[in-house]
C-alpha cells in the first residue's frame, strides 16, 4: 500500500469514527433526562461518558482533517498548518482538560451519588426484611385463625347432628299435631342448613390444601337432583315457591361420573340460594341438559333481583358477599358458592353464573358424563 493510499484509508476511518461518535453523543443528549430519573448515578455516568466522547470526537476531527488535507481532498495547506507544533499540542491540551473535568465530576457527583445509592439500597433491604417479617406474622395469624375456625366448626357438627336426630325423633312421635309437625320441619330445615354450612367450611379448608378425597362413582343425575329438591322443599314451602325439575337429557344419558354426595350438596347450595332470593309465590327451576364435549350441564334458574355485573366475577370467592342493598344483596356467609366452585372443579367440571340486575339469575355447572358400559353400547 502506497503512502497516498494509506492516507485515504486513514482519513476514511477517522471520518467514520467521527460519524459514530456524533450519533452516540446525540443519543446520550436525548436520553440523559429519562435515564437520570432512574438513578442519579446513571446521570453522572452519562456526563462522564459524554465528556470522554466529546474529547474523542474533537481528536478524531483534528486527525481526520489532517489526513484528508494530506490526500488533497481539501486544501493541502491545512496539512502543513495542523502539523505545526503549536497546533499539534491542541488535542493534548483538550485531552488534559477533559480528564480534569471528568475527575471533577467524579469527585463532586459520583462519590456522593454512590453513597446515596448504597444508603437507598440499605433502606430498601431493611424495608424488605420488615415486609418479610410482617408477611410471616400475617401468615402465622391466618394459620392460627384457620386452625381455630376449623376446630370450632368441627366441634359444632356433633351437637348439630344431635339436634337434628332429636328433632327427627320428636317428629316421629308427635306427628298428630299439625302445628308441631310444621315447627319441627322448620327447625329441621334450619338445622340441616346450618350443618351444610359447617360441612362446606370444613371441606373448603380441605380442598384448598388438596386433602379432600373424592368418592368417584357412576350415578344418575336425575336421582341426585330429585334428592336435592326434597331436601330444600321445606324452605320452598315457607315462601310458597314452586320447585320444578326439568330434564332434557336423552334417554340413557343421565349418568355422570363424580362424587354423588358433593354433587348433591352443590345442588342444595344452589337451590337454597335461589329460594333465598326468589320472590314469594314465584318459581325456581332445576334443569339438566347436555353440555357438549362429553359433559352434562345442570342449571338453577330463579326470578330474584339478579346479580350486578361487578359482583359476578368474585361471587364464587370464599367469604365474598354482595353488599346489602345492592342487587342480589342478602345476608350470607360467603362459603356456599365457594364450596360449589371447588367441588365442581375437583370433579373436572366448570361452574358459572348468568345474571343481570332485576332479571333473575341462572347458576350452572357441568360434570363429566359417564362413559357407556359395554352393555349400553350394544
Short mmCIF file of N, CA, C and O in Angstrom, two decimals, residues 212-282:
data_model
loop_
_atom_site.label_atom_id
_atom_site.label_comp_id
_atom_site.label_asym_id
_atom_site.label_seq_id
_atom_site.Cartn_x
_atom_site.Cartn_y
_atom_site.Cartn_z
N UNK A 212 -58.86 -33.16 50.28
CA UNK A 212 -60.21 -33.70 50.17
C UNK A 212 -60.23 -34.83 49.15
O UNK A 212 -59.95 -34.62 47.97
N UNK A 213 -60.55 -36.02 49.61
CA UNK A 213 -60.62 -37.18 48.72
C UNK A 213 -62.04 -37.27 48.14
O UNK A 213 -63.03 -37.13 48.87
N UNK A 214 -62.14 -37.51 46.84
CA UNK A 214 -63.43 -37.66 46.18
C UNK A 214 -63.78 -39.13 46.05
O UNK A 214 -62.91 -39.96 45.78
N UNK A 215 -65.06 -39.43 46.22
CA UNK A 215 -65.54 -40.80 46.01
C UNK A 215 -66.18 -40.85 44.63
O UNK A 215 -67.36 -40.56 44.45
N UNK A 216 -65.39 -41.20 43.64
CA UNK A 216 -65.88 -41.21 42.26
C UNK A 216 -66.71 -42.47 42.01
O UNK A 216 -66.30 -43.59 42.35
N UNK A 217 -67.87 -42.24 41.40
CA UNK A 217 -68.76 -43.35 41.07
C UNK A 217 -69.68 -42.90 39.94
O UNK A 217 -69.79 -41.72 39.63
N UNK A 218 -70.35 -43.86 39.33
CA UNK A 218 -71.36 -43.55 38.33
C UNK A 218 -72.70 -43.42 39.04
O UNK A 218 -73.09 -44.30 39.80
N UNK A 219 -73.40 -42.34 38.78
CA UNK A 219 -74.71 -42.17 39.43
C UNK A 219 -75.64 -41.41 38.50
O UNK A 219 -75.20 -40.73 37.56
N UNK A 220 -76.92 -41.53 38.80
CA UNK A 220 -77.95 -40.88 37.98
C UNK A 220 -78.07 -39.42 38.40
O UNK A 220 -78.35 -39.11 39.58
N UNK A 221 -77.91 -38.53 37.45
CA UNK A 221 -78.05 -37.11 37.74
C UNK A 221 -79.49 -36.77 38.10
O UNK A 221 -79.75 -35.95 38.99
N UNK A 222 -80.45 -37.41 37.45
CA UNK A 222 -81.86 -37.15 37.76
C UNK A 222 -82.18 -37.50 39.21
O UNK A 222 -82.91 -36.78 39.89
N UNK A 223 -81.64 -38.63 39.68
CA UNK A 223 -81.91 -39.05 41.05
C UNK A 223 -81.33 -38.05 42.06
O UNK A 223 -81.98 -37.70 43.05
N UNK A 224 -80.09 -37.60 41.83
CA UNK A 224 -79.46 -36.66 42.75
C UNK A 224 -80.21 -35.33 42.74
O UNK A 224 -80.38 -34.69 43.78
N UNK A 225 -80.69 -34.91 41.58
CA UNK A 225 -81.48 -33.68 41.50
C UNK A 225 -82.76 -33.81 42.32
O UNK A 225 -83.16 -32.89 43.04
N UNK A 226 -83.42 -34.96 42.22
CA UNK A 226 -84.64 -35.19 43.00
C UNK A 226 -84.35 -35.18 44.50
O UNK A 226 -85.12 -34.63 45.29
N UNK A 227 -83.24 -35.79 44.90
CA UNK A 227 -82.87 -35.78 46.32
C UNK A 227 -82.63 -34.36 46.81
O UNK A 227 -83.06 -33.98 47.91
N UNK A 228 -81.95 -33.54 46.00
CA UNK A 228 -81.67 -32.17 46.41
C UNK A 228 -82.96 -31.36 46.53
O UNK A 228 -83.13 -30.57 47.47
N UNK A 229 -83.88 -31.56 45.60
CA UNK A 229 -85.15 -30.84 45.67
C UNK A 229 -85.91 -31.22 46.94
O UNK A 229 -86.51 -30.36 47.61
N UNK A 230 -85.91 -32.49 47.30
CA UNK A 230 -86.62 -32.93 48.51
C UNK A 230 -86.00 -32.33 49.77
O UNK A 230 -86.71 -32.04 50.74
N UNK A 231 -84.70 -32.10 49.74
CA UNK A 231 -84.03 -31.55 50.92
C UNK A 231 -84.35 -30.07 51.14
O UNK A 231 -84.32 -29.59 52.27
N UNK A 232 -84.65 -29.34 50.09
CA UNK A 232 -84.94 -27.92 50.23
C UNK A 232 -86.43 -27.63 50.08
O UNK A 232 -86.85 -26.47 50.06
N UNK A 233 -87.25 -28.69 50.01
CA UNK A 233 -88.67 -28.50 49.79
C UNK A 233 -89.32 -27.69 50.92
O UNK A 233 -90.20 -26.86 50.67
N UNK A 234 -88.87 -27.92 52.14
CA UNK A 234 -89.43 -27.18 53.28
C UNK A 234 -89.17 -25.69 53.13
O UNK A 234 -90.06 -24.85 53.37
N UNK A 235 -87.95 -25.31 52.72
CA UNK A 235 -87.63 -23.90 52.53
C UNK A 235 -88.51 -23.29 51.44
O UNK A 235 -88.95 -22.14 51.55
N UNK A 236 -88.78 -24.08 50.39
CA UNK A 236 -89.62 -23.58 49.33
C UNK A 236 -91.06 -23.38 49.77
O UNK A 236 -91.71 -22.39 49.39
N UNK A 237 -91.56 -24.31 50.59
CA UNK A 237 -92.94 -24.18 51.08
C UNK A 237 -93.11 -22.97 51.97
O UNK A 237 -94.17 -22.33 51.98
N UNK A 238 -92.06 -22.62 52.74
CA UNK A 238 -92.16 -21.45 53.61
C UNK A 238 -92.39 -20.17 52.81
O UNK A 238 -93.06 -19.25 53.28
N UNK A 239 -91.85 -20.08 51.59
CA UNK A 239 -92.03 -18.90 50.75
C UNK A 239 -93.08 -19.12 49.65
O UNK A 239 -93.24 -18.29 48.77
N UNK A 240 -93.79 -20.28 49.75
CA UNK A 240 -94.84 -20.61 48.78
C UNK A 240 -94.29 -20.61 47.34
O UNK A 240 -94.89 -20.09 46.41
N UNK A 241 -93.08 -21.19 47.22
CA UNK A 241 -92.44 -21.26 45.91
C UNK A 241 -92.79 -22.56 45.21
O UNK A 241 -93.09 -23.58 45.86
N UNK A 242 -92.71 -22.53 43.92
CA UNK A 242 -92.86 -23.74 43.11
C UNK A 242 -91.48 -24.21 42.68
O UNK A 242 -90.75 -23.49 42.00
N UNK A 243 -91.12 -25.42 43.11
CA UNK A 243 -89.83 -26.02 42.72
C UNK A 243 -90.09 -27.00 41.59
O UNK A 243 -90.81 -27.98 41.77
N UNK A 244 -89.48 -26.73 40.44
CA UNK A 244 -89.69 -27.60 39.28
C UNK A 244 -88.37 -28.23 38.86
O UNK A 244 -87.33 -27.57 38.85
N UNK A 245 -88.45 -29.50 38.50
CA UNK A 245 -87.28 -30.21 38.00
C UNK A 245 -87.54 -30.59 36.55
O UNK A 245 -88.52 -31.25 36.24
N UNK A 246 -86.65 -30.15 35.67
CA UNK A 246 -86.78 -30.43 34.25
C UNK A 246 -85.52 -31.13 33.75
O UNK A 246 -84.41 -30.76 34.13
N UNK A 247 -85.70 -32.10 32.88
CA UNK A 247 -84.56 -32.81 32.29
C UNK A 247 -84.74 -32.90 30.79
O UNK A 247 -85.77 -33.38 30.30
N UNK A 248 -83.75 -32.42 30.07
CA UNK A 248 -83.75 -32.51 28.61
C UNK A 248 -82.71 -33.50 28.12
O UNK A 248 -82.27 -33.45 26.97
N UNK A 249 -82.31 -34.39 29.01
CA UNK A 249 -81.29 -35.37 28.65
C UNK A 249 -81.93 -36.50 27.85
O UNK A 249 -83.01 -36.99 28.19
N UNK A 250 -81.26 -36.93 26.80
CA UNK A 250 -81.77 -38.08 26.05
C UNK A 250 -81.82 -39.32 26.92
O UNK A 250 -81.09 -39.43 27.92
N UNK A 251 -82.69 -40.24 26.60
CA UNK A 251 -82.82 -41.48 27.38
C UNK A 251 -81.49 -42.20 27.44
O UNK A 251 -80.80 -42.36 26.44
N UNK A 252 -81.14 -42.63 28.65
CA UNK A 252 -79.91 -43.39 28.84
C UNK A 252 -78.66 -42.56 28.95
O UNK A 252 -77.56 -43.12 29.02
N UNK A 253 -78.79 -41.21 28.96
CA UNK A 253 -77.58 -40.37 29.02
C UNK A 253 -77.58 -39.49 30.27
O UNK A 253 -77.02 -38.41 30.26
N UNK A 254 -78.24 -39.97 31.34
CA UNK A 254 -78.34 -39.17 32.56
C UNK A 254 -77.30 -39.56 33.61
O UNK A 254 -77.34 -39.07 34.74
N UNK A 255 -76.39 -40.44 33.25
CA UNK A 255 -75.37 -40.87 34.21
C UNK A 255 -74.14 -39.96 34.13
O UNK A 255 -73.69 -39.60 33.05
N UNK A 256 -73.62 -39.62 35.30
CA UNK A 256 -72.39 -38.84 35.37
C UNK A 256 -71.39 -39.60 36.21
O UNK A 256 -71.72 -40.56 36.92
N UNK A 257 -70.15 -39.17 36.13
CA UNK A 257 -69.08 -39.81 36.90
C UNK A 257 -68.46 -38.77 37.81
O UNK A 257 -67.88 -37.78 37.36
N UNK A 258 -68.64 -38.96 39.11
CA UNK A 258 -68.13 -37.99 40.08
C UNK A 258 -68.48 -38.41 41.48
O UNK A 258 -68.75 -39.59 41.76
N UNK A 259 -68.48 -37.45 42.36
CA UNK A 259 -68.79 -37.68 43.78
C UNK A 259 -70.26 -37.35 43.99
O UNK A 259 -70.68 -36.19 43.91
N UNK A 260 -71.05 -38.36 44.30
CA UNK A 260 -72.51 -38.18 44.43
C UNK A 260 -72.85 -37.23 45.57
O UNK A 260 -73.68 -36.32 45.40
N UNK A 261 -72.23 -37.42 46.72
CA UNK A 261 -72.54 -36.59 47.88
C UNK A 261 -72.18 -35.12 47.63
O UNK A 261 -72.95 -34.21 47.94
N UNK A 262 -70.98 -34.89 47.06
CA UNK A 262 -70.56 -33.50 46.79
C UNK A 262 -71.50 -32.85 45.77
O UNK A 262 -71.85 -31.67 45.89
N UNK A 263 -71.92 -33.62 44.76
CA UNK A 263 -72.83 -33.06 43.75
C UNK A 263 -74.17 -32.70 44.37
O UNK A 263 -74.74 -31.64 44.06
N UNK A 264 -74.68 -33.56 45.25
CA UNK A 264 -75.96 -33.25 45.91
C UNK A 264 -75.84 -31.98 46.75
O UNK A 264 -76.74 -31.14 46.77
N UNK A 265 -74.72 -31.84 47.45
CA UNK A 265 -74.54 -30.64 48.28
C UNK A 265 -74.40 -29.38 47.43
O UNK A 265 -74.86 -28.31 47.82
N UNK A 266 -73.76 -29.51 46.26
CA UNK A 266 -73.70 -28.36 45.34
C UNK A 266 -75.11 -27.95 44.94
O UNK A 266 -75.47 -26.76 44.95
N UNK A 267 -75.94 -28.93 44.60
CA UNK A 267 -77.31 -28.63 44.20
C UNK A 267 -78.11 -28.01 45.34
O UNK A 267 -78.87 -27.06 45.14
N UNK A 268 -77.95 -28.53 46.54
CA UNK A 268 -78.66 -27.98 47.70
C UNK A 268 -78.24 -26.53 47.94
O UNK A 268 -79.08 -25.67 48.24
N UNK A 269 -76.94 -26.26 47.81
CA UNK A 269 -76.47 -24.88 47.99
C UNK A 269 -77.07 -23.94 46.95
O UNK A 269 -77.56 -22.86 47.27
N UNK A 270 -77.04 -24.36 45.68
CA UNK A 270 -77.56 -23.50 44.62
C UNK A 270 -79.07 -23.33 44.74
O UNK A 270 -79.59 -22.22 44.55
N UNK A 271 -79.79 -24.41 45.07
CA UNK A 271 -81.23 -24.29 45.26
C UNK A 271 -81.56 -23.43 46.47
O UNK A 271 -82.49 -22.61 46.44
N UNK A 272 -80.79 -23.61 47.56
CA UNK A 272 -81.04 -22.79 48.76
C UNK A 272 -80.84 -21.31 48.48
O UNK A 272 -81.62 -20.47 48.94
N UNK A 273 -79.79 -20.98 47.72
CA UNK A 273 -79.57 -19.57 47.36
C UNK A 273 -80.70 -19.04 46.49
O UNK A 273 -81.16 -17.91 46.65
N UNK A 274 -81.14 -19.86 45.53
CA UNK A 274 -82.23 -19.43 44.65
C UNK A 274 -83.51 -19.19 45.44
O UNK A 274 -84.22 -18.19 45.22
N UNK A 275 -83.81 -20.06 46.37
CA UNK A 275 -85.01 -19.89 47.21
C UNK A 275 -84.88 -18.64 48.06
O UNK A 275 -85.84 -17.89 48.27
N UNK A 276 -83.68 -18.39 48.56
CA UNK A 276 -83.45 -17.22 49.43
C UNK A 276 -83.76 -15.92 48.67
O UNK A 276 -84.35 -14.99 49.23
N UNK A 277 -83.37 -15.85 47.41
CA UNK A 277 -83.51 -14.60 46.66
C UNK A 277 -84.81 -14.51 45.86
O UNK A 277 -85.19 -13.42 45.45
N UNK A 278 -85.44 -15.63 45.61
CA UNK A 278 -86.64 -15.61 44.77
C UNK A 278 -87.79 -14.95 45.52
O UNK A 278 -87.97 -15.14 46.73
N UNK A 279 -88.63 -14.17 44.83
CA UNK A 279 -89.81 -13.57 45.48
C UNK A 279 -90.82 -14.65 45.89
O UNK A 279 -90.83 -15.75 45.33
N UNK A 280 -91.65 -14.33 46.87
CA UNK A 280 -92.67 -15.28 47.29
C UNK A 280 -93.62 -15.58 46.14
O UNK A 280 -93.91 -14.73 45.30
N UNK A 281 -94.10 -16.83 46.14
CA UNK A 281 -95.06 -17.32 45.15
C UNK A 281 -94.48 -17.33 43.73
O UNK A 281 -95.22 -17.38 42.76
N UNK A 282 -93.16 -17.27 43.61
CA UNK A 282 -92.53 -17.39 42.29
C UNK A 282 -92.09 -18.85 42.10
O UNK A 282 -92.55 -19.74 42.81
#
